[in-house]
Short mmCIF file of C-alpha atoms and ligand atoms in Angstrom, two decimals:
data_model
loop_
_atom_site.label_atom_id
_atom_site.label_comp_id
_atom_site.label_asym_id
_atom_site.label_seq_id
_atom_site.Cartn_x
_atom_site.Cartn_y
_atom_site.Cartn_z
CA UNK A 11 11.14 -10.75 29.94
CA UNK A 12 9.17 -7.76 31.11
CA UNK A 13 6.46 -7.92 28.47
CA UNK A 14 5.69 -11.58 29.20
CA UNK A 15 5.05 -10.80 32.87
CA UNK A 16 2.92 -7.86 31.84
CA UNK A 17 0.87 -9.88 29.33
CA UNK A 18 0.41 -12.75 31.76
CA UNK A 19 -1.11 -10.30 34.26
CA UNK A 20 -3.42 -8.87 31.60
CA UNK A 21 -4.51 -12.37 30.52
CA UNK A 22 -5.22 -13.40 34.15
CA UNK A 23 -7.34 -10.27 34.59
CA UNK A 24 -9.25 -11.04 31.42
CA UNK A 25 -10.14 -14.53 32.65
CA UNK A 26 -11.12 -13.14 36.05
CA UNK A 27 -13.32 -10.41 34.57
CA UNK A 28 -14.93 -12.74 32.04
CA UNK A 29 -15.30 -15.92 34.07
CA UNK A 30 -19.02 -16.11 33.34
CA UNK A 31 -18.55 -15.57 29.61
CA UNK A 32 -16.08 -18.34 28.78
CA UNK A 33 -18.15 -20.90 26.88
CA UNK A 34 -18.41 -24.56 27.76
CA UNK A 35 -17.51 -26.93 24.92
CA UNK A 36 -19.78 -29.95 24.49
CA UNK A 37 -18.81 -33.17 26.34
CA UNK A 38 -16.42 -31.00 28.30
CA UNK A 39 -15.04 -33.58 30.73
CA UNK A 40 -14.12 -35.98 27.91
CA UNK A 41 -11.77 -33.47 26.28
CA UNK A 42 -8.01 -33.26 26.70
CA UNK A 43 -6.67 -29.75 27.43
CA UNK A 44 -3.35 -28.21 26.55
CA UNK A 45 -1.66 -24.92 27.51
CA UNK A 46 1.36 -22.96 26.37
CA UNK A 47 2.66 -20.79 29.23
CA UNK A 48 4.52 -17.47 28.96
CA UNK A 49 8.03 -18.97 28.81
CA UNK A 50 10.89 -17.95 26.53
CA UNK A 51 11.11 -21.54 25.31
CA UNK A 52 7.79 -22.55 23.74
CA UNK A 53 6.48 -25.70 25.41
CA UNK A 54 3.06 -27.29 25.48
CA UNK A 55 1.61 -28.72 28.67
CA UNK A 56 -0.98 -31.23 27.56
CA UNK A 57 -2.84 -34.36 28.74
CA UNK A 58 -4.88 -32.35 31.20
CA UNK A 59 -8.54 -32.88 31.96
CA UNK A 60 -11.08 -30.86 33.94
CA UNK A 61 -14.04 -32.27 35.78
CA UNK A 62 -16.03 -29.08 35.35
CA UNK A 63 -15.94 -25.62 33.89
CA UNK A 64 -15.19 -23.95 37.23
CA UNK A 65 -11.89 -25.87 37.51
CA UNK A 66 -10.84 -24.78 34.04
CA UNK A 67 -11.69 -21.12 34.72
CA UNK A 68 -9.74 -21.25 38.00
CA UNK A 69 -6.75 -22.69 36.13
CA UNK A 70 -6.96 -19.86 33.56
CA UNK A 71 -7.22 -17.19 36.28
CA UNK A 72 -4.27 -18.64 38.21
CA UNK A 73 -1.97 -19.11 35.23
CA UNK A 74 -3.12 -16.69 32.49
CA UNK A 75 -1.67 -18.99 29.80
CA UNK A 76 -0.37 -17.68 26.50
CA UNK A 77 -2.42 -20.21 24.51
CA UNK A 78 -5.29 -22.53 25.52
CA UNK A 79 -6.39 -25.62 23.63
CA UNK A 80 -8.82 -28.51 23.95
CA UNK A 81 -9.08 -31.69 21.91
CA UNK A 82 -11.49 -32.40 19.09
CA UNK A 83 -11.30 -35.95 20.43
CA UNK A 84 -13.29 -37.47 23.25
CA UNK A 85 -11.62 -39.77 25.76
CA UNK A 86 -12.67 -41.77 28.81
CA UNK A 87 -9.44 -40.63 30.55
CA UNK A 88 -8.37 -37.40 28.83
CA UNK A 89 -5.66 -36.75 31.44
CA UNK A 90 -3.87 -40.06 30.86
CA UNK A 91 -0.32 -39.30 29.63
CA UNK A 92 -0.26 -42.22 27.22
CA UNK A 93 -2.36 -41.80 24.06
CA UNK A 94 -3.13 -45.54 24.04
CA UNK A 95 -4.58 -45.47 27.53
CA UNK A 96 -6.80 -42.45 27.09
CA UNK A 97 -9.76 -44.53 25.92
CA UNK A 98 -10.40 -42.82 22.58
CA UNK A 99 -14.11 -42.45 21.86
CA UNK A 100 -14.15 -40.48 18.61
CA UNK A 101 -13.26 -37.06 17.27
CA UNK A 102 -15.19 -34.07 15.94
CA UNK A 103 -14.55 -33.24 12.31
CA UNK A 104 -12.38 -30.12 12.30
CA UNK A 105 -11.43 -27.74 9.51
CA UNK A 106 -8.83 -25.02 9.94
CA UNK A 107 -8.67 -22.20 7.42
CA UNK A 108 -5.70 -19.96 8.00
CA UNK A 109 -4.29 -17.34 5.62
CA UNK A 110 -0.79 -18.53 6.49
CA UNK A 111 -1.44 -21.37 4.07
CA UNK A 112 -2.55 -19.59 0.93
CA UNK A 113 -1.78 -16.58 -1.23
CA UNK A 114 -3.62 -13.28 -0.96
CA UNK A 115 -2.49 -10.14 -2.85
CA UNK A 116 -2.42 -8.02 0.35
CA UNK A 117 0.49 -10.11 1.64
CA UNK A 118 2.65 -8.06 -0.73
CA UNK A 119 1.89 -5.16 1.61
CA UNK A 120 2.11 -6.72 5.04
CA UNK A 121 4.09 -9.97 5.13
CA UNK A 122 7.80 -9.32 5.52
CA UNK A 123 10.63 -11.83 5.02
CA UNK A 124 14.35 -11.66 5.61
CA UNK A 125 16.93 -14.21 4.40
CA UNK A 126 19.29 -15.28 7.21
CA UNK A 127 21.69 -16.67 4.61
CA UNK A 128 22.28 -13.75 2.22
CA UNK A 129 20.53 -10.86 3.95
CA UNK A 130 18.02 -10.15 1.19
CA UNK A 131 14.62 -9.03 2.35
CA UNK A 132 11.27 -8.29 0.80
CA UNK A 133 7.51 -8.50 1.10
CA UNK A 134 4.91 -11.06 0.08
CA UNK A 135 4.51 -14.81 0.38
CA UNK A 136 7.72 -16.67 -0.44
CA UNK A 137 8.80 -20.23 0.37
CA UNK A 138 12.50 -19.72 -0.30
CA UNK A 139 14.82 -16.79 -0.84
CA UNK A 140 14.49 -15.58 -4.45
CA UNK A 141 18.16 -14.53 -4.45
CA UNK A 142 20.08 -17.45 -2.92
CA UNK A 143 17.36 -20.11 -2.99
CA UNK A 144 17.84 -21.02 0.69
CA UNK A 145 14.95 -21.78 3.00
CA UNK A 146 16.34 -20.00 6.06
CA UNK A 147 13.85 -17.18 6.13
CA UNK A 148 12.75 -15.11 9.05
CA UNK A 149 9.14 -14.12 8.46
CA UNK A 150 6.90 -11.53 10.00
CA UNK A 151 3.36 -12.27 8.87
CA UNK A 152 0.83 -9.62 9.75
CA UNK A 153 -2.89 -9.45 10.44
CA UNK A 154 -5.13 -7.65 7.95
CA UNK A 155 -8.84 -7.25 7.33
CA UNK A 156 -8.55 -8.15 3.65
CA UNK A 157 -7.03 -11.60 4.08
CA UNK A 158 -9.26 -12.34 7.07
CA UNK A 159 -12.16 -11.62 4.76
CA UNK A 160 -10.81 -14.14 2.26
CA UNK A 161 -10.60 -16.74 5.05
CA UNK A 162 -14.16 -15.93 6.09
CA UNK A 163 -15.43 -16.41 2.53
CA UNK A 164 -13.74 -19.82 2.47
CA UNK A 165 -15.68 -20.83 5.60
CA UNK A 166 -18.96 -19.64 4.06
CA UNK A 167 -18.16 -21.54 0.83
CA UNK A 168 -17.29 -24.63 2.84
CA UNK A 169 -20.65 -24.58 4.63
CA UNK A 170 -22.98 -23.64 1.80
CA UNK A 171 -21.20 -25.18 -1.23
CA UNK A 172 -19.97 -28.40 0.36
CA UNK A 173 -21.07 -29.39 3.87
CA UNK A 174 -24.78 -28.74 3.47
CA UNK A 175 -25.47 -29.69 -0.20
CA UNK A 176 -22.97 -32.54 -0.63
CA UNK A 177 -22.68 -33.99 2.87
CA UNK A 178 -26.14 -33.14 4.17
CA UNK A 179 -24.68 -31.78 7.41
CA UNK A 180 -27.21 -30.32 9.82
CA UNK A 181 -26.33 -26.64 10.23
CA UNK A 182 -27.07 -26.91 13.97
CA UNK A 183 -24.07 -29.22 14.34
CA UNK A 184 -21.63 -26.74 12.83
CA UNK A 185 -19.57 -24.59 15.22
CA UNK A 186 -17.37 -21.81 13.87
CA UNK A 187 -14.71 -19.77 15.64
CA UNK A 188 -12.44 -16.90 14.69
CA UNK A 189 -9.01 -18.20 15.74
CA UNK A 190 -7.87 -14.90 17.24
CA UNK A 191 -5.18 -14.46 14.61
CA UNK A 192 -5.21 -15.20 10.87
CA UNK A 193 -8.10 -17.60 10.39
CA UNK A 194 -11.16 -19.57 11.36
CA UNK A 195 -11.94 -23.04 12.67
CA UNK A 196 -15.00 -25.05 11.85
CA UNK A 197 -16.07 -28.03 13.91
CA UNK A 198 -18.82 -30.53 13.17
CA UNK A 199 -20.18 -32.22 16.28
CA UNK A 200 -21.91 -35.25 14.87
CA UNK A 201 -21.85 -38.79 16.24
CA UNK A 202 -21.58 -40.40 12.79
CA UNK A 203 -18.63 -38.25 11.78
CA UNK A 204 -16.91 -38.79 15.13
CA UNK A 205 -16.28 -42.44 14.29
CA UNK A 206 -14.39 -41.68 11.05
CA UNK A 207 -10.79 -42.88 10.75
CA UNK A 208 -7.98 -40.59 9.61
CA UNK A 209 -8.11 -42.12 6.12
CA UNK A 210 -11.83 -41.48 5.86
CA UNK A 211 -11.25 -37.90 7.01
CA UNK A 212 -8.64 -37.53 4.29
CA UNK A 213 -11.20 -38.58 1.68
CA UNK A 214 -13.55 -35.84 2.85
CA UNK A 215 -10.70 -33.32 2.79
CA UNK A 216 -9.73 -34.42 -0.75
CA UNK A 217 -13.31 -33.86 -1.81
CA UNK A 218 -13.61 -30.36 -0.35
CA UNK A 219 -10.20 -29.29 -1.65
CA UNK A 220 -10.72 -30.92 -5.08
CA UNK A 221 -7.54 -32.95 -4.66
CA UNK A 222 -7.17 -35.81 -7.16
CA UNK A 223 -10.42 -35.00 -8.97
CA UNK A 224 -11.08 -37.04 -12.15
CA UNK A 225 -12.60 -35.07 -15.01
CA UNK A 226 -13.34 -38.29 -16.95
CA UNK A 227 -15.44 -39.61 -14.10
CA UNK A 228 -17.29 -36.30 -14.11
CA UNK A 229 -18.00 -36.76 -17.83
CA UNK A 230 -15.30 -34.88 -19.77
CA UNK A 231 -14.43 -36.79 -22.94
CA UNK A 232 -13.14 -36.46 -26.49
CA UNK A 233 -15.12 -38.14 -29.25
CA UNK A 234 -13.62 -37.70 -32.69
CA UNK A 235 -12.91 -33.99 -33.01
CA UNK A 236 -15.43 -33.04 -30.36
CA UNK A 237 -15.01 -32.33 -26.68
CA UNK A 238 -17.95 -33.07 -24.44
CA UNK A 239 -18.09 -31.36 -21.06
CA UNK A 240 -20.12 -31.92 -17.93
CA UNK A 241 -23.87 -32.32 -18.04
CA UNK A 242 -25.94 -29.50 -16.58
CA UNK A 243 -28.07 -31.89 -14.58
CA UNK A 244 -25.45 -33.52 -12.42
CA UNK A 245 -24.69 -32.44 -8.86
CA UNK A 246 -21.50 -32.25 -6.82
CA UNK A 247 -18.25 -31.18 -8.45
CA UNK A 248 -19.45 -31.10 -12.08
CA UNK A 249 -22.25 -28.74 -11.07
CA UNK A 250 -19.84 -26.53 -9.13
CA UNK A 251 -17.47 -26.37 -12.11
CA UNK A 252 -20.29 -25.56 -14.55
CA UNK A 253 -21.53 -22.80 -12.23
CA UNK A 254 -18.07 -21.32 -11.91
CA UNK A 255 -17.62 -21.29 -15.70
CA UNK A 256 -21.04 -19.69 -16.02
CA UNK A 257 -20.05 -17.04 -13.50
CA UNK A 258 -16.90 -16.24 -15.53
CA UNK A 259 -18.81 -16.15 -18.83
CA UNK A 260 -21.19 -13.57 -17.37
CA UNK A 261 -18.34 -11.17 -16.67
CA UNK A 262 -17.38 -8.41 -19.13
CA UNK A 263 -14.85 -9.29 -21.84
CA UNK A 264 -12.22 -7.14 -20.17
CA UNK A 265 -12.75 -8.84 -16.81
CA UNK A 266 -12.62 -12.29 -18.42
CA UNK A 267 -9.40 -11.49 -20.24
CA UNK A 268 -7.78 -10.13 -17.08
CA UNK A 269 -8.84 -13.18 -15.09
CA UNK A 270 -7.80 -15.80 -17.64
CA UNK A 271 -4.45 -14.07 -18.22
CA UNK A 272 -3.68 -13.95 -14.47
CA UNK A 273 -0.72 -16.29 -14.16
CA UNK A 274 -1.37 -16.86 -10.46
CA UNK A 275 -4.71 -18.43 -11.36
CA UNK A 276 -4.46 -19.82 -14.90
CA UNK A 277 -1.78 -20.93 -17.32
CA UNK A 278 -3.68 -20.87 -20.61
CA UNK A 279 -2.51 -20.38 -24.16
CA UNK A 280 -3.63 -17.31 -26.07
CA UNK A 281 -5.86 -19.20 -28.53
CA UNK A 282 -7.86 -20.71 -25.68
CA UNK A 283 -8.39 -17.27 -24.13
CA UNK A 284 -9.34 -15.73 -27.49
CA UNK A 285 -11.84 -18.48 -28.29
CA UNK A 286 -13.26 -18.26 -24.81
CA UNK A 287 -13.89 -14.55 -25.39
CA UNK A 288 -15.10 -14.85 -29.00
CA UNK A 289 -17.59 -17.60 -28.23
CA UNK A 290 -18.55 -16.54 -24.73
CA UNK A 291 -22.26 -16.13 -25.49
CA UNK A 292 -22.53 -19.43 -27.36
CA UNK A 293 -20.60 -21.19 -24.65
CA UNK A 294 -22.82 -19.68 -21.97
CA UNK A 295 -25.86 -21.08 -23.81
CA UNK A 296 -24.24 -24.50 -23.98
CA UNK A 297 -23.34 -24.51 -20.30
CA UNK A 298 -26.81 -23.34 -19.27
CA UNK A 299 -29.15 -25.18 -21.61
CA UNK A 300 -27.67 -27.40 -24.20
CA UNK A 301 -28.02 -31.08 -23.49
CA UNK A 302 -25.24 -32.07 -25.85
CA UNK A 303 -22.56 -30.42 -23.61
CA UNK A 304 -20.45 -29.88 -26.70
CA UNK A 305 -17.58 -27.64 -25.60
CA UNK A 306 -15.62 -27.92 -28.87
CA UNK A 307 -16.19 -24.31 -29.89
CA UNK A 308 -13.67 -23.06 -27.30
CA UNK A 309 -11.11 -25.80 -27.86
CA UNK A 310 -10.96 -29.33 -29.24
CA UNK A 311 -7.77 -30.01 -27.33
CA UNK A 312 -8.42 -32.16 -24.28
CA UNK A 313 -5.15 -31.15 -22.63
CA UNK A 314 -6.07 -27.46 -22.79
CA UNK A 315 -9.39 -28.20 -21.13
CA UNK A 316 -7.59 -30.07 -18.39
CA UNK A 317 -5.38 -27.09 -17.90
CA UNK A 318 -8.34 -24.74 -17.62
CA UNK A 319 -10.43 -27.04 -15.41
CA UNK A 320 -7.60 -27.70 -12.97
CA UNK A 321 -7.38 -23.96 -12.33
CA UNK A 322 -11.16 -23.75 -11.95
CA UNK A 323 -11.05 -26.57 -9.39
CA UNK A 324 -8.36 -24.73 -7.44
CA UNK A 325 -10.61 -21.70 -7.23
CA UNK A 326 -13.65 -23.67 -6.10
CA UNK A 327 -11.86 -25.97 -3.65
CA UNK A 328 -11.51 -24.87 -0.05
CA UNK A 329 -8.10 -23.79 1.27
CA UNK A 330 -7.87 -26.00 4.33
CA UNK A 331 -4.93 -26.84 6.54
CA UNK A 332 -5.04 -30.56 5.73
CA UNK A 333 -3.22 -32.12 8.74
CA UNK A 334 -5.64 -30.48 11.18
CA UNK A 335 -8.59 -32.33 9.64
CA UNK A 336 -7.00 -35.76 9.42
CA UNK A 337 -5.11 -35.87 12.74
CA UNK A 338 -7.51 -37.19 15.37
CA UNK A 339 -5.31 -36.19 18.31
CA UNK A 340 -5.00 -32.49 17.53
CA UNK A 341 -5.78 -29.81 20.04
CA UNK A 342 -7.58 -26.69 18.86
CA UNK A 343 -7.98 -23.30 20.49
CA UNK A 344 -10.52 -23.12 23.25
CA UNK A 345 -13.43 -20.72 22.53
CA UNK A 346 -13.34 -17.57 24.61
CA UNK A 347 -9.62 -17.99 25.38
CA UNK A 348 -6.99 -15.48 24.32
CA UNK A 349 -4.54 -15.94 21.45
CA UNK A 350 -1.04 -15.22 22.76
CA UNK A 351 0.17 -13.82 19.44
CA UNK A 352 -2.44 -11.05 19.36
CA UNK A 353 -4.28 -10.79 22.67
CA UNK A 354 -7.51 -11.30 20.70
CA UNK A 355 -10.26 -13.61 21.88
CA UNK A 356 -11.06 -16.85 20.08
CA UNK A 357 -14.59 -15.87 19.11
CA UNK A 358 -17.31 -18.49 18.63
CA UNK A 359 -19.79 -17.72 15.86
CA UNK A 360 -23.06 -19.20 14.69
CA UNK A 361 -23.31 -19.83 10.94
CA UNK A 362 -25.71 -16.87 10.59
CA UNK A 363 -23.35 -14.58 12.51
CA UNK A 364 -20.33 -15.08 10.30
CA UNK A 365 -21.50 -13.17 7.21
CA UNK A 366 -21.28 -9.75 8.86
CA UNK A 367 -18.59 -10.63 11.40
CA UNK A 368 -15.61 -8.31 11.11
CA UNK A 369 -12.92 -9.39 13.58
CA UNK A 370 -10.79 -6.25 13.38
CA UNK A 371 -13.74 -3.84 13.58
CA UNK A 372 -16.69 -5.73 15.04
CA UNK A 373 -19.75 -3.68 15.98
CA UNK A 374 -21.62 -6.32 18.00
CA UNK A 375 -20.04 -6.16 21.45
CA UNK A 376 -20.50 -9.80 22.42
CA UNK A 377 -18.76 -10.92 19.22
CA UNK A 378 -15.86 -8.48 19.47
CA UNK A 379 -12.55 -10.40 19.72
CA UNK A 380 -10.59 -7.27 20.63
CA UNK A 381 -11.06 -7.39 24.38
CA UNK A 382 -8.35 -5.06 25.61
CA UNK A 383 -9.99 -1.83 24.51
CA UNK A 384 -9.97 0.24 27.68
CA UNK A 385 -13.04 2.17 28.72
CA UNK A 386 -10.99 5.16 29.78
CA UNK A 387 -8.66 6.36 27.04
CA UNK A 388 -5.27 5.06 28.22
CA UNK A 389 -2.17 5.56 26.16
CA UNK A 390 0.80 3.27 26.58
CA UNK A 391 4.42 3.97 25.76
CA UNK A 392 6.32 1.31 23.84
CA UNK A 393 9.61 0.95 22.05
CA UNK A 394 9.79 -0.96 18.76
CA UNK A 395 12.35 -3.81 18.87
CA UNK A 396 11.85 -5.23 15.33
CA UNK A 397 13.52 -3.70 12.25
CA UNK A 398 10.27 -3.25 10.33
CA UNK A 399 6.72 -3.51 11.62
CA UNK A 400 3.87 -3.31 9.06
CA UNK A 401 0.91 -0.99 9.59
CA UNK A 402 -1.91 -2.39 11.71
CA UNK A 403 -5.50 -1.35 11.04
CA UNK A 404 -7.71 -2.14 14.00
CA UNK A 405 -11.13 -0.64 14.72
CA UNK A 406 -10.82 1.67 11.72
CA UNK A 407 -7.61 3.27 12.93
CA UNK A 408 -4.16 2.62 11.47
CA UNK A 409 -1.04 2.36 13.61
CA UNK A 410 2.41 2.22 12.06
CA UNK A 411 4.33 1.18 10.06
CA UNK A 412 7.16 1.35 12.59
CA UNK A 413 10.92 0.96 12.53
CA UNK A 414 13.45 -0.33 15.07
CA UNK A 415 13.93 2.10 17.94
CA UNK A 416 10.68 4.03 17.34
CA UNK A 417 9.15 5.23 20.59
CA UNK A 418 5.41 5.21 20.26
CA UNK A 419 2.27 5.97 22.24
CA UNK A 420 -0.69 3.77 21.47
CA UNK A 421 -4.05 2.76 23.01
CA UNK A 422 -4.10 -0.22 25.37
CA UNK A 423 -5.42 -2.82 22.88
CA UNK A 424 -2.77 -1.88 20.30
CA UNK A 425 -0.07 -2.08 22.99
CA UNK A 426 -1.23 -5.58 23.98
CA UNK A 427 -1.26 -6.60 20.31
CA UNK A 428 2.27 -5.28 19.58
CA UNK A 429 3.64 -6.84 22.79
CA UNK A 430 2.00 -10.17 21.96
CA UNK A 431 3.55 -10.03 18.49
CA UNK A 432 6.93 -9.55 20.16
CA UNK A 433 7.77 -6.46 18.11
CA UNK A 434 7.74 -3.96 20.97
CA UNK A 435 8.65 -3.67 24.64
CA UNK A 436 7.25 -1.45 27.38
CA UNK A 437 9.15 1.83 27.41
ZN1 ZN B 5 19.02 -15.48 0.49
ZN1 ZN B 6 -3.88 -9.22 4.19
#
């Protein structure tokens, strides 16, 4: 395919031009590497190891792979084909936050699906066809600043609401990267965490997602006709829940009503919502100061509290891609490499760089993942080969939406992006 050859050349050039800028991951020669080349049939070449950075860079320049990965795990023989003979030494703790895995309202604008069974199509995040119920959906999920911002906020929450206060993780050991597509990775490089088994990793993941949380253990109980909630002095989850409730109670009545009535977030009965609104000031006082933690004024029905608190937990918990964190043999994208679905760079970030990082319109040049912006204004001619292509807003400029057969002229970085997405061909 013409565009694959073209993209491969561009990727090779990128690695050649940026050979000094590709970062070195820690304990480099103990990592396994994997590559996906520009073939029609997706295949992963893995079990590779590199003695030094220069060898890796040379490999990237020679092959211009579509995707580049290295392991979170450390091995004595990373290039051994057999997992058992690699000499496993431990694995970094990795968290992947990708908007593919959770709902954002903007998906109604930019994620397109088409049912191969009955032909129905629509927009938004669906698991199965709403008409025929079948799972055979063709999806075109798009990149957007809004959902990337949601993913970014999840990373910030993960660091400052969980990893630092509850796990006492040293911020220096946290490495973050924009994935180059729809999310972020976070890696903790710590010798104690490296020894954790998959089961132990799952326990950490359950904690940060709020999976299987017990409200009784946190202190929720019914005594006679009274409901007692969580104490204000405790830390961890009960503190997070109390703070979240406090945050809601400080909103205006209209905002509270809208939030609590939002069926995507809560499924509450009307009496609960009304009491919550009518007693919001009293309840705020209780949550903030009162040592009795008597929550009865809103509801004396334990089940309704459960209902409410489960939704609160969902909003506090972090949206992580669970298998990535518990699988100790996963490969993750190599920092500084290019993502073959976008042509964007996997951009490493320090914790203090993430707050203002804006992947689709980054002002700091060294952090800018959009590397194919040409210095001289070059326009490329493409033809759209997908029935519907959502609008793409990159660097403040919107391109599209497009339809099948459209002949378009776009700047170089947009051309690379559309070719990588497989929705256009050179014209
Ligand atoms: Zn259908
Ligand atoms: Zn979006």
